Amino acid sequence: MFKIGVMASGGGSNFKAIIDRIGEGDLEAQCKFLITNNGGCGAVGHAESYGIPVYHISGKTHPDTAAYEAALLEVIDRYDIDLLILAGYMKALPVSLIKRLPDRILNIHPSLLPKYGGKGFWGIHVHEAVIAANEKESGPTVHLVSEEIDQGRILAQTRVPVEDGDTPETLAARVLVQEHALYWKTIKEYAAQIGV
């Protein structure tokens, strides 16, 4: 059984999908903590319902950049995790954190990277761009986190058709269903691949 930590900023549906799979025995992992930069987000409620420790670390709690980075690293080091899972974490990670866990941080993005990734492409903005470009398909990508946003090695993708009449919201909802199915499986396969 390997150990994960999760970072999330929003509703936490991907986080919940992962911890549900752990609870059902499909993913043989322990979730050791949730780090959030938004103390009132839905992910916090999910963590509390599962008894997972929550750490609110943000510019509000740590206005000094060095103190903010040190607080993140302190949690990471305390739990000696095998993988760090980003589940809708809406802030770029400090380079110091990426270097502490090389090839051990996974993220899920709601487009078929390398398309519609990088600065400005998050949340509903991704789906707006996909529809505006008249793409025929979209879908989630799980990738390793590197110092360049959304440019780490791609681990898995699921293709989702863009349907006539789709709005950013309807496309987002269909892609999210596939995110929930893809992320935990990719975490499981990657953990096996690297031997944790």
XYZ file of N, CA, C and O in Angstrom:
784
model
N 0.844 -1.194 0.000
C 0.000 0.000 0.000
C 0.883 1.249 0.000
O 1.796 1.357 0.811
N 0.599 2.148 -0.938
C 1.428 3.347 -1.017
C 0.686 4.536 -0.414
O -0.528 4.481 -0.158
N 1.441 5.612 -0.177
C 0.892 6.780 0.515
C 0.813 7.968 -0.436
O 1.772 8.244 -1.153
N -0.351 8.634 -0.411
C -0.519 9.829 -1.223
C -0.887 11.014 -0.351
O -1.435 10.855 0.746
N -0.579 12.197 -0.851
C -1.122 13.434 -0.325
C -1.853 14.096 -1.476
O -1.547 13.850 -2.648
N -2.834 14.926 -1.156
C -3.632 15.584 -2.190
C -3.615 17.088 -1.947
O -3.615 17.550 -0.803
N -3.609 17.850 -3.047
C -3.754 19.299 -2.996
C -4.958 19.671 -3.853
O -5.071 19.213 -4.995
N -5.869 20.475 -3.291
C -7.083 20.860 -4.006
C -7.501 22.266 -3.590
O -7.182 22.713 -2.489
N -8.221 22.934 -4.484
C -8.679 24.299 -4.222
C -10.183 24.467 -4.314
O -10.717 25.485 -3.879
N -10.872 23.523 -4.937
C -12.277 23.739 -5.282
C -13.219 22.731 -4.666
O -13.065 22.306 -3.526
N -14.193 22.322 -5.481
C -15.252 21.442 -5.002
C -14.766 20.081 -4.529
O -15.406 19.436 -3.705
N -13.666 19.628 -5.100
C -13.057 18.387 -4.633
C -13.666 17.122 -5.191
O -13.509 16.050 -4.608
N -14.335 17.200 -6.355
C -14.970 15.985 -6.872
C -13.937 14.940 -7.297
O -14.142 13.742 -7.096
N -12.814 15.375 -7.867
C -11.768 14.406 -8.215
C -11.140 13.812 -6.957
O -10.835 12.613 -6.909
N -10.947 14.622 -5.946
C -10.428 14.152 -4.659
C -11.377 13.103 -4.081
O -10.962 12.022 -3.664
N -12.678 13.418 -4.067
C -13.657 12.467 -3.530
C -13.674 11.178 -4.341
O -13.758 10.078 -3.769
N -13.580 11.288 -5.676
C -13.571 10.085 -6.513
C -12.390 9.175 -6.154
O -12.515 7.951 -6.129
N -11.244 9.778 -5.854
C -10.053 9.005 -5.488
C -10.232 8.361 -4.122
O -9.982 7.156 -3.950
N -10.675 9.144 -3.120
C -10.791 8.546 -1.784
C -11.937 7.535 -1.717
O -11.868 6.569 -0.947
N -12.952 7.704 -2.560
C -13.996 6.680 -2.646
C -13.403 5.364 -3.150
O -13.741 4.283 -2.643
N -12.545 5.446 -4.156
C -11.911 4.224 -4.696
C -10.989 3.576 -3.667
O -10.885 2.341 -3.616
N -10.331 4.385 -2.860
C -9.520 3.828 -1.763
C -10.438 3.095 -0.795
O -10.170 1.957 -0.393
N -11.553 3.743 -0.441
C -12.505 3.143 0.494
C -13.115 1.850 -0.017
O -13.397 0.929 0.761
N -13.294 1.765 -1.334
C -13.875 0.563 -1.940
C -12.843 -0.534 -2.189
O -13.196 -1.632 -2.617
N -11.559 -0.218 -1.961
C -10.516 -1.218 -2.142
C -9.972 -1.322 -3.554
O -9.136 -2.182 -3.835
N -10.429 -0.455 -4.458
C -9.938 -0.487 -5.838
C -8.539 0.130 -5.963
O -7.789 -0.209 -6.874
N -8.233 1.057 -5.071
C -6.948 1.750 -5.081
C -6.295 1.506 -3.732
O -6.766 2.004 -2.700
N -5.238 0.691 -3.740
C -4.599 0.306 -2.472
C -3.604 1.375 -2.049
O -2.394 1.246 -2.235
N -4.164 2.440 -1.498
C -3.360 3.577 -1.079
C -3.939 4.145 0.208
O -5.081 3.856 0.578
N -3.141 4.941 0.890
C -3.600 5.710 2.042
C -3.469 7.180 1.687
O -2.417 7.594 1.181
N -4.522 7.945 1.930
C -4.430 9.401 1.750
C -4.060 10.003 3.094
O -4.834 9.908 4.050
N -2.891 10.608 3.163
C -2.344 11.082 4.435
C -2.763 12.499 4.778
O -2.772 12.873 5.950
N -3.071 13.333 3.760
C -3.439 14.717 4.055
C -4.065 15.373 2.829
O -3.919 14.894 1.703
N -4.731 16.481 3.091
C -5.170 17.404 2.050
C -4.542 18.753 2.358
O -4.669 19.254 3.479
N -3.877 19.325 1.371
C -3.428 20.709 1.453
C -4.340 21.531 0.554
O -4.585 21.150 -0.592
N -4.843 22.635 1.078
C -5.671 23.524 0.274
C -5.212 24.967 0.440
O -4.678 25.327 1.487
N -5.414 25.750 -0.595
C -5.168 27.190 -0.488
C -6.489 27.942 -0.334
O -6.532 29.151 -0.428
N -7.575 27.190 -0.092
C -8.911 27.763 0.039
C -9.629 27.018 1.157
O -10.207 25.952 0.934
N -9.554 27.573 2.351
C -10.054 26.874 3.531
C -11.538 26.568 3.509
O -12.008 25.689 4.227
N -12.312 27.260 2.658
C -13.744 27.029 2.595
C -14.188 26.162 1.438
O -15.383 26.063 1.157
N -13.256 25.507 0.745
C -13.618 24.748 -0.459
C -14.270 23.414 -0.121
O -14.130 22.883 0.982
N -14.963 22.856 -1.107
C -15.654 21.589 -0.916
C -14.732 20.428 -0.585
O -15.126 19.498 0.125
N -13.507 20.473 -1.086
C -12.555 19.392 -0.810
C -12.316 19.226 0.692
O -12.113 18.113 1.179
N -12.342 20.345 1.426
C -12.127 20.282 2.879
C -13.219 19.436 3.541
O -12.935 18.601 4.398
N -14.460 19.642 3.117
C -15.557 18.847 3.663
C -15.387 17.359 3.391
O -15.636 16.528 4.272
N -14.932 17.021 2.189
C -14.695 15.609 1.861
C -13.598 15.028 2.758
O -13.728 13.923 3.279
N -12.513 15.779 2.938
C -11.412 15.304 3.781
C -11.885 15.075 5.213
O -11.584 14.045 5.825
N -12.638 16.035 5.729
C -13.110 15.911 7.113
C -14.032 14.714 7.281
O -13.973 14.012 8.291
N -14.852 14.429 6.263
C -15.776 13.294 6.375
C -15.036 11.956 6.369
O -15.560 10.963 6.866
N -13.814 11.945 5.830
C -12.997 10.722 5.811
C -11.921 10.721 6.895
O -11.098 9.811 6.951
N -11.898 11.759 7.723
C -10.888 11.828 8.781
C -9.484 12.101 8.276
O -8.504 11.719 8.918
N -9.374 12.758 7.126
C -8.062 13.077 6.542
C -7.626 14.457 7.038
O -8.386 15.421 6.937
N -6.410 14.570 7.575
C -5.941 15.872 8.063
C -5.918 16.924 6.960
O -5.547 16.630 5.822
N -6.343 18.135 7.312
C -6.419 19.248 6.362
C -5.444 20.342 6.781
O -5.388 20.713 7.955
N -4.698 20.857 5.808
C -3.776 21.968 6.045
C -4.131 23.091 5.080
O -4.062 22.904 3.867
N -4.531 24.230 5.642
C -4.790 25.417 4.818
C -3.496 26.215 4.774
O -3.072 26.788 5.774
N -2.861 26.208 3.596
C -1.597 26.930 3.394
C -1.773 27.804 2.167
O -1.964 27.302 1.059
N -1.738 29.111 2.369
C -1.987 30.039 1.262
C -1.287 31.363 1.540
O -0.636 31.528 2.579
N -1.469 32.289 0.633
C -0.940 33.627 0.835
C -1.577 34.324 2.028
O -0.985 35.227 2.618
N -2.786 33.889 2.400
C -3.448 34.461 3.583
C -2.800 33.950 4.869
O -2.592 34.703 5.808
N -2.542 32.661 4.909
C -1.966 32.083 6.126
C -0.467 32.345 6.217
O 0.086 32.400 7.308
N 0.192 32.472 5.071
C 1.649 32.675 5.011
C 1.959 33.738 3.957
O 2.332 33.402 2.829
N 1.799 35.031 4.311
C 2.035 36.103 3.326
C 3.469 36.146 2.809
O 3.711 36.565 1.681
N 4.409 35.673 3.616
C 5.810 35.653 3.201
C 6.067 34.422 2.333
O 5.755 33.288 2.735
N 6.643 34.622 1.148
C 6.834 33.527 0.192
C 7.682 32.396 0.765
O 7.359 31.213 0.614
N 8.753 32.756 1.447
C 9.638 31.723 2.022
C 8.903 30.916 3.078
O 9.040 29.683 3.149
N 8.103 31.578 3.898
C 7.352 30.880 4.941
C 6.280 29.978 4.320
O 6.030 28.867 4.801
N 5.675 30.455 3.245
C 4.663 29.671 2.522
C 5.291 28.380 1.977
O 4.770 27.282 2.178
N 6.427 28.510 1.310
C 7.096 27.324 0.763
C 7.530 26.380 1.869
O 7.378 25.158 1.756
N 8.056 26.942 2.952
C 8.514 26.111 4.076
C 7.348 25.336 4.686
O 7.489 24.166 5.055
N 6.175 25.970 4.778
C 5.001 25.294 5.343
C 4.566 24.129 4.468
O 4.232 23.046 4.970
N 4.567 24.334 3.151
C 4.234 23.243 2.234
C 5.204 22.074 2.384
O 4.801 20.917 2.522
N 6.487 22.388 2.373
C 7.508 21.334 2.444
C 7.467 20.605 3.783
O 7.720 19.394 3.842
N 7.108 21.321 4.832
C 7.037 20.686 6.158
C 5.977 19.594 6.166
O 6.189 18.503 6.691
N 4.830 19.861 5.561
C 3.768 18.844 5.499
C 4.210 17.677 4.617
O 4.057 16.508 4.994
N 4.774 17.992 3.472
C 5.240 16.946 2.546
C 6.246 16.027 3.243
O 6.153 14.798 3.170
N 7.197 16.626 3.942
C 8.249 15.834 4.590
C 7.720 15.043 5.781
O 8.170 13.928 6.049
N 6.764 15.599 6.491
C 6.250 14.937 7.697
C 5.613 13.596 7.368
O 5.722 12.630 8.120
N 4.934 13.517 6.229
C 4.169 12.313 5.921
C 4.892 11.326 5.011
O 4.398 10.227 4.790
N 6.023 11.688 4.467
C 6.829 10.761 3.660
C 5.971 10.038 2.602
O 5.960 8.810 2.517
N 5.260 10.832 1.807
C 4.342 10.263 0.811
C 5.100 9.726 -0.408
O 6.224 10.135 -0.678
N 4.439 8.822 -1.120
C 5.001 8.289 -2.366
C 4.619 9.151 -3.565
O 5.410 9.321 -4.495
N 3.378 9.676 -3.563
C 2.885 10.496 -4.672
C 2.094 11.672 -4.124
O 1.359 11.525 -3.137
N 2.225 12.805 -4.782
C 1.410 13.975 -4.482
C 0.432 14.162 -5.640
O 0.848 14.213 -6.805
N -0.851 14.239 -5.323
C -1.904 14.270 -6.323
C -2.562 15.654 -6.321
O -3.109 16.079 -5.293
N -2.504 16.337 -7.451
C -3.196 17.619 -7.586
C -4.590 17.346 -8.140
O -4.737 16.740 -9.196
N -5.605 17.796 -7.405
C -6.995 17.534 -7.788
C -7.732 18.869 -7.814
O -8.447 19.227 -6.885
N -7.488 19.622 -8.884
C -8.095 20.943 -8.967
C -7.402 21.943 -8.063
O -8.066 22.753 -7.410
N -6.082 21.881 -8.012
C -5.313 22.853 -7.230
C -4.980 24.023 -8.140
O -4.303 23.856 -9.145
N -5.489 25.207 -7.786
C -5.473 26.343 -8.703
C -4.330 27.325 -8.442
O -4.519 28.536 -8.518
N -3.180 26.805 -8.123
C -2.022 27.674 -7.895
C -0.786 26.917 -8.376
O -0.678 25.709 -8.166
N 0.109 27.634 -9.014
C 1.348 26.991 -9.465
C 2.154 26.545 -8.247
O 2.229 27.254 -7.242
N 2.747 25.366 -8.340
C 3.567 24.870 -7.231
C 4.928 25.553 -7.230
O 5.506 25.812 -8.293
N 5.475 25.815 -6.033
C 6.841 26.338 -5.975
C 7.828 25.322 -6.564
O 7.647 24.103 -6.413
N 8.861 25.826 -7.205
C 9.889 24.954 -7.787
C 10.500 24.062 -6.713
O 10.811 22.889 -6.952
N 10.639 24.597 -5.499
C 11.244 23.810 -4.402
C 10.431 22.553 -4.123
O 10.998 21.488 -3.826
N 9.133 22.639 -4.244
C 8.265 21.472 -4.007
C 8.386 20.471 -5.151
O 8.476 19.256 -4.932
N 8.407 20.976 -6.374
C 8.557 20.090 -7.534
C 9.885 19.335 -7.466
O 9.956 18.139 -7.750
N 10.927 20.023 -7.028
C 12.245 19.378 -6.914
C 12.303 18.382 -5.759
O 13.066 17.424 -5.808
N 11.487 18.603 -4.727
C 11.465 17.680 -3.590
C 10.841 16.345 -3.986
O 11.177 15.298 -3.430
N 9.925 16.372 -4.952
C 9.218 15.154 -5.372
C 9.314 14.970 -6.891
O 8.299 14.976 -7.592
N 10.519 14.781 -7.417
C 10.648 14.672 -8.879
C 9.916 13.445 -9.421
O 10.056 12.347 -8.896
N 9.107 13.666 -10.451
C 8.318 12.601 -11.086
C 7.384 11.893 -10.105
O 7.006 10.748 -10.319
N 7.016 12.592 -9.034
C 6.109 12.014 -8.036
C 4.867 12.881 -7.825
O 4.119 12.654 -6.884
N 4.674 13.895 -8.670
C 3.500 14.764 -8.561
C 2.661 14.601 -9.825
O 3.159 14.786 -10.938
N 1.384 14.252 -9.643
C 0.470 14.059 -10.765
C -0.598 15.146 -10.763
O -1.015 15.607 -9.697
N -1.033 15.518 -11.947
C -2.101 16.491 -12.105
C -3.075 15.984 -13.160
O -2.691 15.234 -14.050
N -4.322 16.437 -13.052
C -5.297 16.155 -14.094
C -5.756 17.485 -14.681
O -5.981 18.448 -13.951
N -5.827 17.522 -16.005
C -6.184 18.735 -16.727
C -7.338 18.406 -17.665
O -7.346 17.332 -18.279
N -8.318 19.319 -17.809
C -9.529 18.971 -18.563
C -9.452 19.183 -20.076
O -10.469 19.464 -20.711
N -8.271 19.053 -20.660
C -8.161 19.075 -22.123
C -7.166 18.015 -22.558
O -6.445 17.450 -21.733
N -7.127 17.789 -23.872
C -6.167 16.839 -24.430
C -4.843 17.580 -24.631
O -4.571 18.121 -25.695
N -4.060 17.629 -23.562
C -2.768 18.297 -23.672
C -1.968 17.661 -24.799
O -2.114 16.478 -25.077
N -1.130 18.442 -25.488
C -0.678 19.799 -25.154
C -1.645 20.912 -25.552
O -1.340 22.081 -25.320
N -2.795 20.574 -26.133
C -3.751 21.627 -26.482
C -4.399 22.197 -25.227
O -4.724 21.452 -24.297
N -4.614 23.493 -25.229
C -5.386 24.189 -24.195
C -4.837 23.967 -22.788
O -5.583 23.691 -21.852
N -3.516 24.059 -22.691
C -2.868 23.992 -21.388
C -2.055 25.250 -21.140
O -1.876 26.076 -22.028
N -1.554 25.387 -19.918
C -0.704 26.522 -19.581
C -1.473 27.684 -18.989
O -2.636 27.557 -18.591
N -0.833 28.811 -18.948
C -1.368 29.996 -18.278
C -2.732 30.396 -18.856
O -2.902 30.485 -20.065
N -3.695 30.606 -17.982
C -5.028 31.037 -18.387
C -5.979 29.906 -18.733
O -7.193 30.116 -18.813
N -5.447 28.707 -18.946
C -6.299 27.562 -19.296
C -6.579 26.720 -18.054
O -5.829 25.804 -17.729
N -7.652 27.081 -17.377
C -8.089 26.320 -16.202
C -9.613 26.397 -16.135
O -10.241 27.304 -16.673
N -10.190 25.365 -15.507
C -11.626 25.356 -15.303
C -12.417 25.549 -16.588
O -12.072 25.026 -17.648
N -13.446 26.350 -16.492
C -14.376 26.540 -17.610
C -13.696 27.194 -18.809
O -14.125 27.016 -19.958
N -12.602 27.943 -18.572
C -11.890 28.613 -19.672
C -11.364 27.606 -20.701
O -11.302 27.907 -21.893
N -10.989 26.419 -20.227
C -10.516 25.377 -21.139
C -11.634 24.984 -22.098
O -11.442 24.926 -23.316
N -12.793 24.734 -21.562
C -13.915 24.262 -22.378
C -14.428 25.358 -23.316
O -14.836 25.075 -24.442
N -14.384 26.598 -22.849
C -14.739 27.723 -23.725
C -13.820 27.761 -24.945
O -14.269 27.958 -26.073
N -12.522 27.566 -24.710
C -11.546 27.611 -25.805
C -11.728 26.451 -26.772
O -11.623 26.614 -27.992
N -12.012 25.272 -26.235
C -12.231 24.084 -27.074
C -13.417 24.310 -28.009
O -13.340 24.051 -29.220
N -14.510 24.814 -27.470
C -15.714 25.045 -28.281
C -15.476 26.174 -29.287
O -15.862 26.077 -30.458
N -14.827 27.238 -28.855
C -14.558 28.377 -29.752
C -13.698 27.958 -30.947
O -13.826 28.512 -32.043
N -12.834 26.954 -30.752
C -11.952 26.481 -31.818
C -12.610 25.408 -32.687
O -11.970 24.862 -33.599
N -13.885 25.104 -32.401
C -14.609 24.072 -33.166
C -13.913 22.719 -33.146
O -13.916 21.995 -34.153
N -13.328 22.382 -32.002
C -12.710 21.065 -31.865
C -13.784 19.981 -31.913
O -14.922 20.185 -31.473
N -13.406 18.833 -32.429
C -14.336 17.706 -32.507
C -14.258 16.816 -31.269
O -15.141 15.998 -31.023
N -13.153 16.945 -30.517
C -13.013 16.138 -29.310
C -12.195 16.884 -28.271
O -11.432 17.796 -28.584
N -12.406 16.472 -27.033
C -11.644 17.001 -25.914
C -11.457 15.847 -24.945
O -11.537 14.694 -25.345
N -11.238 16.143 -23.689
C -11.093 15.069 -22.706
C -9.977 15.348 -21.733
O -9.145 16.230 -21.962
N -9.939 14.597 -20.638
C -8.940 14.843 -19.604
C -7.580 14.221 -19.915
O -7.483 13.208 -20.619
N -6.557 14.850 -19.336
C -5.179 14.354 -19.413
C -4.606 14.265 -18.006
O -4.729 15.216 -17.223
N -3.997 13.144 -17.676
C -3.218 13.025 -16.438
C -1.750 13.119 -16.828
O -1.295 12.431 -17.750
N -1.031 13.990 -16.132
C 0.376 14.192 -16.480
C 1.211 14.416 -15.230
O 0.682 14.745 -14.150
N 2.510 14.223 -15.377
C 3.436 14.561 -14.304
C 3.616 16.068 -14.272
O 3.551 16.733 -15.303
N 3.841 16.602 -13.093
C 4.027 18.035 -12.937
C 5.499 18.375 -13.116
O 6.380 17.749 -12.515
N 5.740 19.361 -13.969
C 7.093 19.870 -14.191
C 7.086 21.364 -13.868
O 6.044 21.928 -13.495
N 8.232 22.006 -14.020
C 8.319 23.430 -13.696
C 7.508 24.285 -14.668
O 7.111 25.400 -14.340
N 7.240 23.769 -15.875
C 6.407 24.486 -16.839
C 4.972 23.975 -16.713
O 4.737 22.772 -16.811
N 4.028 24.875 -16.518
C 2.638 24.492 -16.254
C 2.070 23.661 -17.413
O 2.156 24.054 -18.579
N 1.514 22.495 -17.051
C 0.829 21.593 -17.989
C 1.750 21.030 -19.080
O 1.275 20.613 -20.135
N 3.045 20.986 -18.834
C 3.964 20.470 -19.853
C 4.710 19.212 -19.426
O 5.587 18.738 -20.145
N 4.358 18.657 -18.281
C 5.013 17.428 -17.844
C 4.589 16.231 -18.675
O 3.618 16.295 -19.439
N 5.297 15.132 -18.509
C 5.050 13.929 -19.304
C 3.616 13.448 -19.149
O 3.102 13.302 -18.034
N 2.949 13.187 -20.280
C 1.571 12.711 -20.276
C 1.548 11.228 -19.917
O 2.267 10.422 -20.497
N 0.679 10.888 -18.945
C 0.543 9.499 -18.511
C -0.691 8.829 -19.107
O -0.664 7.638 -19.388
N -1.776 9.584 -19.274
C -3.012 8.983 -19.800
C -3.962 10.086 -20.267
O -3.936 11.204 -19.744
N -4.795 9.735 -21.240
C -5.824 10.637 -21.742
C -7.069 9.834 -22.071
O -6.979 8.646 -22.408
N -8.226 10.486 -22.001
C -9.482 9.903 -22.463
C -10.117 10.888 -23.427
O -10.238 12.072 -23.120
N -10.509 10.397 -24.579
C -11.113 11.283 -25.585
C -12.627 11.354 -25.391
O -13.279 10.324 -25.205
N -13.130 12.565 -25.440
C -14.559 12.833 -25.247
C -15.037 13.644 -26.448
O -14.457 14.699 -26.742
N -16.049 13.192 -27.168
C -16.515 13.965 -28.323
C -17.128 15.294 -27.905
O -17.799 15.376 -26.870
N -16.868 16.319 -28.707
C -17.566 17.591 -28.550
C -18.820 17.502 -29.412
O -18.733 17.295 -30.624
N -19.983 17.624 -28.795
C -21.242 17.407 -29.509
C -21.829 18.724 -30.007
O -21.574 19.787 -29.434
N -22.594 18.638 -31.075
C -23.306 19.815 -31.580
C -24.161 20.391 -30.457
O -24.863 19.647 -29.763
N -24.096 21.689 -30.307
C -24.903 22.330 -29.282
C -24.279 22.340 -27.906
O -24.885 22.834 -26.948
N -23.079 21.775 -27.764
C -22.409 21.800 -26.470
C -22.160 23.232 -26.014
O -21.777 24.099 -26.802
N -22.349 23.460 -24.731
C -21.894 24.688 -24.086
C -20.641 24.327 -23.289
O -20.364 23.130 -23.065
N -19.879 25.316 -22.843
C -18.739 24.987 -21.990
C -19.153 24.152 -20.772
O -18.436 23.240 -20.367
N -20.340 24.434 -20.252
C -20.804 23.719 -19.057
C -21.163 22.264 -19.355
O -20.831 21.361 -18.575
N -21.839 22.011 -20.483
C -22.206 20.621 -20.791
C -20.959 19.803 -21.136
O -20.848 18.636 -20.745
N -20.028 20.422 -21.847
C -18.784 19.718 -22.157
C -17.992 19.455 -20.879
O -17.467 18.353 -20.680
N -17.914 20.453 -20.011
C -17.194 20.292 -18.744
C -17.759 19.126 -17.937
O -17.008 18.331 -17.358
N -19.088 19.011 -17.915
C -19.718 17.945 -17.135
C -19.357 16.573 -17.692
O -19.072 15.629 -16.927
N -19.326 16.425 -19.014
C -18.986 15.128 -19.613
C -17.511 14.798 -19.413
O -17.152 13.639 -19.183
N -16.670 15.810 -19.531
C -15.236 15.583 -19.312
C -14.989 15.192 -17.854
O -14.184 14.292 -17.565
N -15.702 15.818 -16.921
C -15.498 15.529 -15.498
C -15.812 14.080 -15.159
O -15.103 13.451 -14.361
N -16.854 13.541 -15.777
C -17.176 12.118 -15.568
C -15.969 11.255 -15.932
O -15.611 10.309 -15.210
N -15.326 11.593 -17.038
C -14.169 10.819 -17.488
C -12.944 11.083 -16.611
O -12.096 10.194 -16.433
N -12.833 12.291 -16.066
C -11.739 12.565 -15.122
C -11.822 11.613 -13.939
O -10.826 11.018 -13.516
N -13.029 11.472 -13.395
C -13.217 10.615 -12.222
C -12.865 9.160 -12.522
O -12.368 8.450 -11.646
N -13.129 8.719 -13.735
C -12.820 7.336 -14.123
C -11.339 7.144 -14.409
O -10.768 6.078 -14.148
N -10.702 8.175 -14.960
C -9.312 8.055 -15.418
C -8.277 8.243 -14.315
O -7.273 7.530 -14.280
N -8.523 9.196 -13.414
C -7.449 9.623 -12.512
C -6.999 8.505 -11.580
O -5.817 8.200 -11.475
N -7.955 7.858 -10.899
C -7.551 6.838 -9.931
C -6.842 5.667 -10.613
O -5.878 5.122 -10.065
N -7.310 5.304 -11.810
C -6.664 4.196 -12.529
C -5.234 4.559 -12.906
O -4.321 3.724 -12.830
N -5.034 5.796 -13.329
C -3.691 6.235 -13.716
C -2.773 6.297 -12.505
O -1.600 5.916 -12.585
N -3.303 6.756 -11.379
C -2.513 6.763 -10.136
C -2.079 5.341 -9.800
O -0.909 5.084 -9.486
N -3.009 4.409 -9.884
C -2.727 2.999 -9.563
C -1.658 2.435 -10.504
O -0.684 1.796 -10.054
N -1.819 2.689 -11.805
C -0.864 2.160 -12.789
C 0.518 2.801 -12.638
O 1.530 2.113 -12.731
N 0.552 4.096 -12.378
C 1.836 4.780 -12.250
C 2.565 4.327 -10.983
O 3.777 4.117 -10.999
N 1.817 4.146 -9.898
C 2.445 3.660 -8.660
C 3.077 2.288 -8.867
O 4.186 2.025 -8.405
N 2.361 1.419 -9.594
C 2.900 0.091 -9.882
C 4.146 0.195 -10.778
O 5.133 -0.522 -10.572
N 4.076 1.108 -11.729
C 5.176 1.277 -12.688
C 6.478 1.725 -11.999
O 7.560 1.261 -12.331
N 6.334 2.621 -11.014
C 7.549 3.132 -10.345
C 7.875 2.353 -9.075
O 8.859 2.640 -8.386
N 7.034 1.363 -8.768
C 7.369 0.444 -7.672
C 7.156 0.988 -6.279
O 7.936 0.685 -5.372
N 6.085 1.737 -6.085
C 5.799 2.202 -4.715
C 4.645 1.411 -4.129
O 3.961 0.697 -4.828
